[in-house]
Coordinates of C-alpha atoms and ligand atoms in Angstrom, one line a residue:
X154 CA 91.9 32.6 -56.2
X155 CA 92.2 35.1 -59.0
X156 CA 89.1 36.2 -60.8
X157 CA 89.4 36.6 -64.5
X158 CA 86.9 38.6 -66.4
X159 CA 86.7 38.3 -70.2
X160 CA 87.7 41.5 -72.1
X161 CA 84.2 41.4 -73.6
X162 CA 82.5 41.4 -70.3
X163 CA 84.8 44.2 -69.1
X164 CA 83.9 46.3 -72.1
X165 CA 80.2 45.7 -71.5
X166 CA 80.5 46.7 -67.8
X167 CA 82.5 49.8 -68.7
X168 CA 79.9 50.7 -71.3
X169 CA 77.0 50.3 -68.9
X170 CA 78.8 52.5 -66.3
X171 CA 79.6 55.1 -68.9
X172 CA 76.1 55.2 -70.0
X173 CA 74.8 55.4 -66.5
X174 CA 76.9 58.6 -66.0
X175 CA 76.6 60.0 -69.5
X176 CA 72.9 59.7 -70.1
X177 CA 71.8 61.9 -67.1
X178 CA 74.6 64.4 -67.9
X179 CA 73.5 64.6 -71.5
X180 CA 69.9 65.0 -70.3
X181 CA 71.0 67.8 -68.0
X182 CA 73.0 69.4 -70.8
X183 CA 70.0 69.1 -73.2
X184 CA 67.4 70.5 -70.8
X185 CA 69.7 73.4 -69.9
X186 CA 69.8 74.7 -73.4
X187 CA 67.8 77.9 -73.8
X188 CA 65.1 77.5 -76.4
X189 CA 65.4 79.4 -79.7
X190 CA 62.3 81.4 -78.6
X191 CA 60.2 81.3 -75.5
X192 CA 58.0 83.5 -73.4
X193 CA 59.3 84.6 -70.1
X194 CA 56.0 83.7 -68.4
X195 CA 56.5 80.1 -69.3
X196 CA 60.2 79.8 -68.7
X197 CA 60.4 79.1 -65.0
X198 CA 58.2 77.5 -62.4
X199 CA 55.6 79.8 -61.0
X200 CA 56.1 80.3 -57.3
X201 CA 53.1 81.5 -55.3
X202 CA 54.9 81.9 -52.0
X203 CA 53.2 81.3 -48.7
X204 CA 50.6 83.3 -46.8
X205 CA 46.9 84.0 -46.5
X206 CA 46.3 85.1 -50.1
X207 CA 48.0 82.0 -51.6
X208 CA 45.5 79.3 -50.8
X209 CA 42.7 80.9 -52.7
X210 CA 44.7 80.7 -55.9
X211 CA 44.2 78.1 -58.6
X212 CA 47.6 76.6 -58.4
X213 CA 48.3 76.5 -62.1
X214 CA 51.9 75.9 -62.9
X215 CA 53.6 78.2 -65.4
X216 CA 56.1 75.5 -66.4
X217 CA 56.2 74.2 -69.9
X218 CA 55.5 77.4 -71.9
X219 CA 51.7 77.1 -71.9
X220 CA 51.1 80.0 -69.5
X221 CA 47.8 79.0 -67.9
X222 CA 46.5 82.5 -68.1
X223 CA 47.4 83.3 -71.6
X224 CA 43.9 83.1 -73.0
X225 CA 42.3 85.3 -70.4
X226 CA 45.3 87.5 -69.6
X227 CA 46.0 91.2 -69.9
X228 CA 48.9 91.9 -72.2
X229 CA 51.7 93.9 -70.7
X230 CA 51.3 96.1 -73.8
X231 CA 48.1 97.5 -72.4
X232 CA 49.6 98.7 -69.1
X233 CA 50.3 102.2 -70.2
X234 CA 50.2 105.8 -68.8
X235 CA 47.0 107.8 -69.1
X236 CA 46.4 109.4 -72.5
X237 CA 46.8 113.2 -72.9
X238 CA 49.5 115.7 -73.7
X239 CA 52.9 115.2 -72.1
X240 CA 54.4 117.7 -69.7
X241 CA 58.0 116.7 -70.6
X242 CA 58.8 115.6 -74.1
X243 CA 62.3 114.5 -75.1
X244 CA 63.8 112.6 -78.0
X245 CA 66.8 110.5 -77.1
X246 CA 68.9 109.1 -79.9
X247 CA 71.5 106.4 -79.4
X248 CA 74.5 105.9 -81.6
X249 CA 77.8 104.0 -81.6
X250 CA 80.6 106.5 -81.5
X251 CA 84.2 107.0 -80.6
X252 CA 84.3 109.3 -77.6
X253 CA 87.2 111.3 -76.1
X254 CA 87.0 110.9 -72.3
X255 CA 90.3 112.6 -71.5
X256 CA 93.0 114.1 -73.6
X257 CA 94.4 111.4 -75.8
X258 CA 91.9 108.8 -74.4
X259 CA 89.3 107.7 -76.8
X260 CA 86.9 104.8 -76.2
X261 CA 84.2 102.9 -78.2
X262 CA 81.0 104.1 -76.7
X263 CA 77.3 104.4 -77.2
X264 CA 76.1 108.0 -77.0
X265 CA 72.7 109.4 -76.3
X266 CA 72.1 112.7 -78.2
X267 CA 75.9 112.8 -78.9
X268 CA 77.2 112.4 -75.4
X269 CA 77.8 109.7 -72.8
X270 CA 76.4 109.9 -70.2
X271 CA 73.4 111.1 -72.2
X272 CA 71.5 114.3 -71.2
X273 CA 69.9 114.5 -67.8
X274 CA 66.1 114.2 -68.3
X275 CA 64.3 116.5 -65.8
X276 CA 60.7 116.4 -64.7
X277 CA 58.6 117.7 -61.9
X278 CA 56.7 115.3 -59.7
X279 CA 53.4 114.5 -61.3
X280 CA 54.6 115.3 -64.8
X281 CA 53.6 113.0 -67.7
X282 CA 57.0 112.2 -69.3
X283 CA 57.2 111.1 -72.9
X284 CA 60.5 110.0 -74.3
X285 CA 60.9 109.0 -78.0
X286 CA 63.9 106.7 -78.2
X287 CA 65.6 106.4 -81.6
X288 CA 68.2 103.8 -82.4
X289 CA 70.5 105.5 -84.9
X290 CA 73.3 102.9 -84.8
X291 CA 73.4 100.4 -82.0
X292 CA 73.8 97.2 -84.0
X293 CA 72.2 94.7 -81.6
X294 CA 69.2 96.9 -81.1
X295 CA 68.6 98.8 -77.9
X296 CA 65.9 100.0 -75.4
X297 CA 65.6 102.4 -72.5
X298 CA 64.8 101.1 -69.0
X299 CA 63.9 103.7 -66.4
X300 CA 65.9 102.3 -63.5
X301 CA 64.1 103.0 -60.2
X302 CA 61.0 104.5 -61.7
X303 CA 57.8 102.6 -61.1
X304 CA 56.7 103.0 -64.7
X305 CA 53.6 101.3 -66.1
X306 CA 54.4 97.8 -67.3
X307 CA 54.5 98.7 -71.0
X308 CA 57.2 101.3 -70.4
X309 CA 59.8 99.2 -68.6
X310 CA 62.0 98.8 -71.6
X311 CA 63.1 95.2 -71.2
X312 CA 63.7 93.6 -74.5
X313 CA 61.8 90.4 -74.9
X314 CA 59.6 91.0 -71.9
X315 CA 57.9 94.4 -72.4
X316 CA 58.9 95.2 -76.0
X317 CA 61.1 94.1 -78.8
X318 CA 64.6 95.6 -79.0
X319 CA 64.5 98.7 -81.2
X320 CA 66.5 97.9 -84.4
X321 CA 68.8 100.5 -86.1
X322 CA 66.5 102.9 -87.8
X323 CA 63.6 102.2 -85.4
X324 CA 62.1 104.1 -82.5
X325 CA 59.9 103.4 -79.4
X326 CA 58.0 105.9 -77.3
X327 CA 58.0 105.6 -73.5
X328 CA 55.3 107.3 -71.5
X329 CA 55.0 107.4 -67.7
X330 CA 54.0 109.7 -64.9
X331 CA 56.9 110.8 -62.7
X332 CA 55.1 110.0 -59.5
X333 CA 58.0 110.1 -57.0
X334 CA 60.5 112.9 -56.8
X335 CA 64.1 111.7 -56.7
X336 CA 67.1 110.6 -58.6
X337 CA 66.8 107.8 -61.2
X338 CA 68.6 106.8 -64.4
X339 CA 67.9 105.3 -67.8
X340 CA 69.9 102.7 -69.6
X341 CA 69.5 100.2 -72.3
X342 CA 68.0 96.8 -71.3
X343 CA 69.1 95.0 -74.5
X344 CA 72.5 93.3 -74.2
X345 CA 72.7 95.5 -71.2
X346 CA 76.0 94.2 -69.8
X347 CA 77.7 95.6 -72.9
X348 CA 75.5 98.6 -73.7
X349 CA 75.5 100.0 -70.2
X350 CA 79.3 99.4 -69.9
X351 CA 79.7 101.4 -73.1
X352 CA 77.6 104.3 -71.8
X353 CA 74.1 104.0 -73.2
X354 CA 72.7 105.7 -70.1
X355 CA 71.9 109.0 -68.4
X356 CA 70.2 110.5 -65.3
X357 CA 66.6 111.2 -64.7
X358 CA 65.8 113.8 -62.1
X359 CA 62.3 114.2 -60.7
X360 CA 62.1 117.5 -58.8
X361 CA 59.6 117.7 -55.9
X362 CA 56.2 119.3 -56.7
X363 CA 56.1 122.9 -55.7
X364 CA 55.2 123.2 -52.0
X365 CA 56.2 119.5 -51.3
X366 CA 57.9 119.2 -47.9
X367 CA 61.2 117.3 -47.8
X368 CA 61.4 114.5 -45.2
X369 CA 64.6 115.9 -43.9
X370 CA 63.1 118.3 -41.4
X371 CA 63.2 122.2 -41.2
X372 CA 67.0 122.5 -41.1
X373 CA 67.3 120.5 -44.3
X374 CA 64.4 122.2 -45.9
X375 CA 66.0 125.6 -45.3
X376 CA 69.3 124.4 -46.9
X377 CA 67.4 122.8 -49.8
X378 CA 65.6 126.0 -50.5
X379 CA 68.3 127.5 -52.7
X380 CA 70.5 124.4 -53.1
X381 CA 72.3 123.9 -56.4
X382 CA 71.2 120.6 -58.1
X383 CA 74.2 118.6 -59.2
X384 CA 73.7 115.3 -61.0
X385 CA 76.8 113.1 -60.6
X386 CA 76.6 110.1 -62.9
X387 CA 79.6 107.9 -62.2
X388 CA 80.7 105.6 -64.9
X389 CA 83.8 103.7 -65.7
X390 CA 85.0 103.7 -69.3
X391 CA 87.6 101.0 -69.5
X392 CA 89.6 101.5 -66.3
X393 CA 88.9 105.2 -66.0
X394 CA 86.3 106.4 -63.6
X395 CA 84.4 109.5 -64.7
X396 CA 81.8 111.8 -63.2
X397 CA 79.4 113.4 -65.7
X398 CA 81.9 112.1 -68.4
X399 CA 84.9 113.8 -66.8
X400 CA 87.9 112.0 -65.6
X401 CA 89.3 113.2 -62.3
X402 CA 88.0 116.3 -60.6
X403 CA 84.9 118.1 -61.8
X404 CA 84.6 121.6 -60.4
X405 CA 81.1 122.9 -59.5
X406 CA 80.9 126.6 -58.6
X407 CA 79.2 127.0 -55.2
X408 CA 79.3 130.2 -53.0
X409 CA 80.5 129.8 -49.4
X410 CA 77.6 128.7 -47.2
X411 CA 75.5 127.6 -50.1
X412 CA 74.2 124.0 -50.3
X413 CA 74.3 121.5 -53.1
X414 CA 72.2 118.5 -53.7
X415 CA 74.5 116.0 -55.2
X416 CA 72.8 113.2 -57.0
X417 CA 75.2 110.3 -57.2
X418 CA 74.2 107.5 -59.7
X419 CA 76.3 104.4 -59.7
X420 CA 76.1 103.0 -63.2
X421 CA 78.9 100.5 -62.8
X422 CA 78.8 96.8 -61.8
X423 CA 80.5 97.1 -58.4
X424 CA 79.7 99.2 -55.3
X425 CA 80.8 102.8 -55.3
X426 CA 82.2 104.3 -52.1
X427 CA 81.3 108.0 -51.7
X428 CA 82.7 110.4 -49.0
X429 CA 83.3 114.1 -48.5
X430 CA 86.5 115.8 -47.8
X431 CA 86.5 119.3 -46.2
X432 CA 82.9 119.3 -45.0
X433 CA 80.3 117.2 -43.2
X434 CA 77.3 116.0 -45.3
X435 CA 73.9 114.4 -44.9
X436 CA 72.5 111.4 -46.9
X437 CA 69.3 113.0 -48.2
X438 CA 67.9 110.2 -50.2
X439 CA 68.5 106.6 -51.2
X440 CA 67.3 105.3 -54.6
X441 CA 64.9 108.2 -55.0
X442 CA 63.3 108.1 -51.6
X443 CA 64.0 110.9 -49.0
X444 CA 65.6 109.8 -45.7
X445 CA 63.6 110.8 -42.7
X446 CA 65.7 113.2 -40.5
X447 CA 69.1 112.6 -41.9
X448 CA 71.8 113.5 -39.4
X449 CA 75.0 115.2 -40.3
X450 CA 77.9 112.9 -40.8
X451 CA 81.7 113.2 -40.9
X452 CA 84.2 110.4 -41.3
X453 CA 81.9 108.0 -42.8
X454 CA 81.5 106.8 -46.4
X455 CA 78.3 106.0 -48.2
X456 CA 78.2 102.7 -50.1
X457 CA 76.2 103.0 -53.3
X458 CA 75.3 99.6 -54.8
X459 CA 75.5 99.0 -58.5
X460 CA 72.5 100.7 -60.0
X461 CA 71.8 102.6 -56.8
X462 CA 71.6 106.3 -56.1
X463 CA 72.6 108.4 -53.1
X464 CA 71.7 112.1 -52.8
X465 CA 74.1 114.0 -50.6
X466 CA 73.5 117.5 -49.1
X467 CA 76.8 119.3 -48.9
X468 CA 77.4 122.9 -47.9
X469 CA 80.4 124.8 -49.3
X470 CA 82.6 125.8 -46.3
X471 CA 82.2 129.4 -45.1
X472 CA 86.0 130.0 -45.3
X473 CA 86.0 129.9 -49.1
X474 CA 87.6 126.5 -49.4
X475 CA 85.9 123.7 -51.3
X476 CA 84.2 120.5 -50.3
X477 CA 85.2 117.5 -52.3
X478 CA 82.7 114.7 -52.9
X479 CA 85.0 111.8 -53.4
X480 CA 83.7 109.2 -55.8
X481 CA 85.6 106.0 -55.1
X482 CA 88.8 108.0 -54.7
X483 CA 89.5 108.4 -58.4
X484 CA 86.9 111.0 -59.4
X485 CA 85.5 113.9 -57.4
X486 CA 83.2 116.8 -57.5
X487 CA 84.8 120.0 -56.1
X488 CA 82.2 122.2 -54.7
X489 CA 83.2 125.8 -53.9
X490 CA 84.1 129.2 -55.3
X491 CA 86.1 129.1 -58.6
X492 CA 89.6 127.7 -58.1
X493 CA 89.0 126.5 -54.5
X494 CA 89.9 123.0 -53.4
X495 CA 90.2 121.0 -50.3
X496 CA 92.7 118.4 -49.2
X497 CA 91.7 114.9 -50.3
X498 CA 91.0 112.5 -47.5
X499 CA 91.2 108.8 -47.6
X500 CA 88.2 106.7 -47.6
X501 CA 86.8 106.6 -44.0
X502 CA 87.1 103.3 -42.3
X503 CA 83.4 103.0 -41.6
X504 CA 80.4 103.2 -43.9
X505 CA 77.1 104.7 -42.9
X506 CA 74.6 102.0 -42.3
X507 CA 71.2 102.9 -43.7
X508 CA 69.7 100.2 -41.4
X509 CA 70.1 102.6 -38.5
X510 CA 70.5 106.1 -40.2
X511 CA 67.8 108.7 -39.8
X512 CA 64.8 108.3 -37.6
X513 CA 61.7 106.1 -38.0
X514 CA 58.5 107.2 -39.7
X515 CA 55.3 105.4 -40.4
X516 CA 55.4 102.9 -43.2
X517 CA 52.6 102.9 -45.8
X518 CA 52.4 99.1 -45.6
X519 CA 52.1 96.7 -42.7
X520 CA 54.7 93.9 -43.2
X521 CA 53.2 92.1 -40.2
X522 CA 50.1 91.2 -42.2
X523 CA 51.8 90.2 -45.5
X524 CA 49.6 88.4 -47.9
X525 CA 52.4 86.5 -49.4
X526 CA 56.1 85.6 -48.6
X527 CA 58.8 84.5 -50.9
X528 CA 62.4 83.3 -50.6
X529 CA 64.9 84.4 -53.1
X530 CA 67.8 82.2 -52.3
X531 CA 70.9 82.9 -54.4
X532 CA 73.3 80.0 -54.7
X533 CA 76.0 78.6 -56.9
X534 CA 76.1 75.0 -58.2
X535 CA 77.8 72.9 -60.8
X536 CA 75.7 72.2 -63.8
X537 CA 74.9 73.4 -67.3
X538 CA 73.7 76.8 -68.4
X539 CA 72.6 76.9 -72.0
X540 CA 74.6 73.8 -72.6
X541 CA 77.8 75.2 -71.0
X542 CA 79.2 73.3 -68.0
X543 CA 80.4 75.2 -65.0
X544 CA 79.5 76.7 -61.7
X545 CA 76.3 78.7 -62.2
X546 CA 74.2 81.0 -60.2
X547 CA 71.0 79.4 -58.9
X548 CA 67.8 81.0 -57.7
X549 CA 66.0 78.7 -55.2
X550 CA 68.1 75.9 -56.6
X551 CA 67.2 76.5 -60.2
X552 CA 69.4 77.6 -63.1
X553 CA 68.3 80.1 -65.8
X554 CA 65.9 80.1 -67.6
X555 CA 64.2 77.7 -65.2
X556 CA 64.2 80.4 -62.5
X557 CA 61.2 81.3 -60.4
X558 CA 58.3 83.5 -61.5
X559 CA 57.3 85.0 -58.2
X560 CA 53.6 85.4 -58.8
X561 CA 51.5 87.9 -57.0
X562 CA 48.0 89.4 -57.2
X563 CA 47.5 93.1 -57.4
X564 CA 47.2 94.6 -54.0
X565 CA 49.2 92.0 -52.1
X566 CA 51.6 93.1 -49.4
X567 CA 54.6 90.9 -50.2
X568 CA 57.5 89.9 -48.1
X569 CA 60.7 88.5 -49.6
X570 CA 63.8 87.1 -48.0
X571 CA 66.8 87.6 -50.2
X572 CA 69.3 85.1 -48.9
X573 CA 72.7 85.1 -50.5
X574 CA 74.7 81.8 -50.2
X575 CA 76.6 82.1 -53.4
X576 CA 80.1 83.1 -52.4
X577 CA 79.9 86.6 -53.9
X578 CA 77.9 89.8 -53.2
X579 CA 75.0 90.7 -55.5
X580 CA 73.3 94.1 -56.0
X581 CA 69.7 93.0 -56.4
X582 CA 67.3 95.1 -58.4
X583 CA 63.6 94.7 -58.6
X584 CA 61.9 96.6 -61.5
X585 CA 58.7 98.6 -61.1
X586 CA 58.6 98.6 -57.3
X587 CA 60.4 100.0 -54.3
X588 CA 61.0 97.6 -51.4
X589 CA 61.5 98.6 -47.8
X590 CA 64.2 96.9 -45.8
X591 CA 62.8 95.3 -42.7
X592 CA 65.9 93.6 -41.4
X593 CA 69.4 92.4 -42.3
X594 CA 70.6 89.0 -40.9
X595 CA 67.6 89.2 -38.6
X596 CA 68.6 92.6 -37.1
X597 CA 65.6 94.9 -37.6
X598 CA 65.9 98.3 -39.3
X599 CA 65.8 101.1 -36.7
X600 CA 66.5 104.2 -38.7
X601 CA 64.5 106.0 -41.4
X602 CA 62.3 103.8 -43.6
X603 CA 64.9 102.4 -46.0
X604 CA 63.3 102.1 -49.4
X605 CA 65.4 100.7 -52.2
X606 CA 65.3 99.4 -55.7
X607 CA 68.9 98.3 -55.7
X608 CA 70.1 96.5 -52.6
X609 CA 73.6 95.2 -52.0
X610 CA 73.3 91.7 -50.5
X611 CA 76.7 90.6 -49.3
X612 CA 77.8 86.9 -49.4
X613 CA 76.3 85.2 -46.4
X614 CA 73.8 87.9 -45.7
X615 CA 70.0 87.8 -45.8
X616 CA 67.6 90.7 -46.0
X617 CA 63.9 90.7 -45.3
X618 CA 62.1 93.3 -47.5
X619 CA 58.5 94.1 -48.1
X620 CA 56.6 95.9 -50.8
X621 CA 53.1 96.5 -52.1
X622 CA 52.2 94.8 -55.4
X623 CA 50.6 97.9 -56.8
X624 CA 52.0 98.0 -60.3
X625 CA 50.8 95.1 -62.6
X626 CA 53.3 93.8 -65.1
X627 CA 56.1 91.4 -65.6
X628 CA 59.1 92.7 -63.8
X629 CA 62.7 91.6 -63.8
X630 CA 64.3 91.0 -60.3
X631 CA 68.0 90.5 -61.0
X632 CA 71.5 91.2 -60.1
X633 CA 72.8 94.5 -61.3
X634 CA 76.3 93.3 -61.6
X635 CA 75.3 92.9 -65.2
X636 CA 77.7 90.1 -66.2
X637 CA 76.1 88.1 -63.4
X638 CA 72.7 88.7 -65.0
X639 CA 74.1 87.3 -68.3
X640 CA 75.2 84.3 -66.2
X641 CA 71.6 83.7 -65.2
X642 CA 71.1 85.7 -62.0
X643 CA 67.7 86.7 -63.1
X644 CA 64.2 86.0 -61.8
X645 CA 60.8 87.8 -62.4
X646 CA 58.0 89.1 -60.4
X647 CA 54.8 88.4 -62.3
X648 CA 51.2 89.5 -61.7
X649 CA 48.5 86.9 -62.1
X650 CA 46.8 87.2 -65.5
X651 CA 49.5 89.5 -67.1
X652 CA 50.9 88.1 -70.3
X653 CA 53.4 89.3 -72.8
X654 CA 53.4 89.0 -76.6
X655 CA 57.2 89.4 -76.7
X656 CA 59.7 86.5 -76.8
X657 CA 63.2 85.8 -75.6
X658 CA 65.7 83.3 -77.0
X659 CA 68.5 83.1 -79.5
X660 CA 66.1 83.4 -82.5
X661 CA 64.3 86.5 -81.4
X662 CA 67.1 89.1 -81.2
X663 CA 65.9 90.0 -77.7
X664 CA 68.7 89.7 -75.1
X665 CA 67.8 91.8 -72.1
X666 CA 70.9 90.9 -70.1
Ligands
C2O251 CU1 69.0 99.0 -64.2 CU2 67.0 95.5 -65.0 O1 68.1 97.2 -64.6
CU252 CU1 75.5 89.4 -58.9

């Protein structure tokens, strides 16, 4: 028997099926659209983690835009450095300019005080730093973020979260105490994927307070005593890798037997492999924190994640030749007497593993008694992001802007598991805090305490990290492969009761990513 459906019935059935598929898809599309303006504190669901400090909390949900704490909250604006005269005062002025990076090679760039990278800002540990930022021609507006510095909340420089983007002709003053010696950098956090790429950035070096003891031990202390300080900001303009704005080799005069502290800053979106030809070296510091008892290494590379820093101690060979600090193989610092060089070496097959490098030292927090634990699971799933269909990054299963607000109380010892199941590596960067690595893939850290602000989390890897919630504010916690951040790989760490008057969204002009 042959069934025969009328054309009308067929059309009705097809219509019902289409609607059953289309309506949920339309709904997904609709809800994925980023509002014209919204507060970051109400964008994603508040996550309070698990642990002893969690149960005592009120359990308000941040979802829906009515931040439960808004009325009683402390504005991020009020989280500022102490008043008083600054020890370091600088004006940094950003412009859009054409810049010659090599003979005959000119690029569209953003300069700071006329150069890219901008000037290295220098301070001594404990200094109150005051930077007046002037936008003299960055059309989308701009800000300065102090990458790796645990600045007070109001000085974090994130457009739409801690301030409005500074329009052309405007200015903004950042004030913070340089509490920790080390290598840091500044960059715009407005349309940052484009403004950082075009060079709106520079180094910040905080020298140790006089009399401070380096964690490297007596041998290192002796070498550091008269070491030459060499900032090495690495940046790619188009396809050309530069160090301190120079394509190729940058010579640095260094007498035989003298040491240099090379401060490598990776400002690009991918990892940077650093190794030394012609001399051994030590990895002195990672992301601004000294390594405890760093051993001499040869034949190993150091992998610097996007946004990360590595300080290398290199001694010019006694025979008058040079040591080459190879920066990815296409740029280098040549340290030695004038005219000296060394044979280039290829990238060593192995990379130094900070998980086991150096020797242990007491931690200033006890991860065993964490008040709160979070998961930061990075995934990738089909769906809509701001109305666009595709495969999108997810954080704990959610797509931007509905990504977690990891909510803590001041004083909490916090653990976080960063678990990358997304198919690609991600250099994860938490603002305003340093986190210590406890383990990778369950293998405990055995070397020097490994404190980071920029951590490369490979695909399929998971890291357990811990930190003390000692810096109230609203802090981005995002991928520093900046195009990934524009694709939604952004979450926030939020302190209970902290609010922001600034807004994100298409209508606001604030686009931190
Ligand atoms: Cu170096 Cu949120 O950035
Ligand atoms: Cu990423």
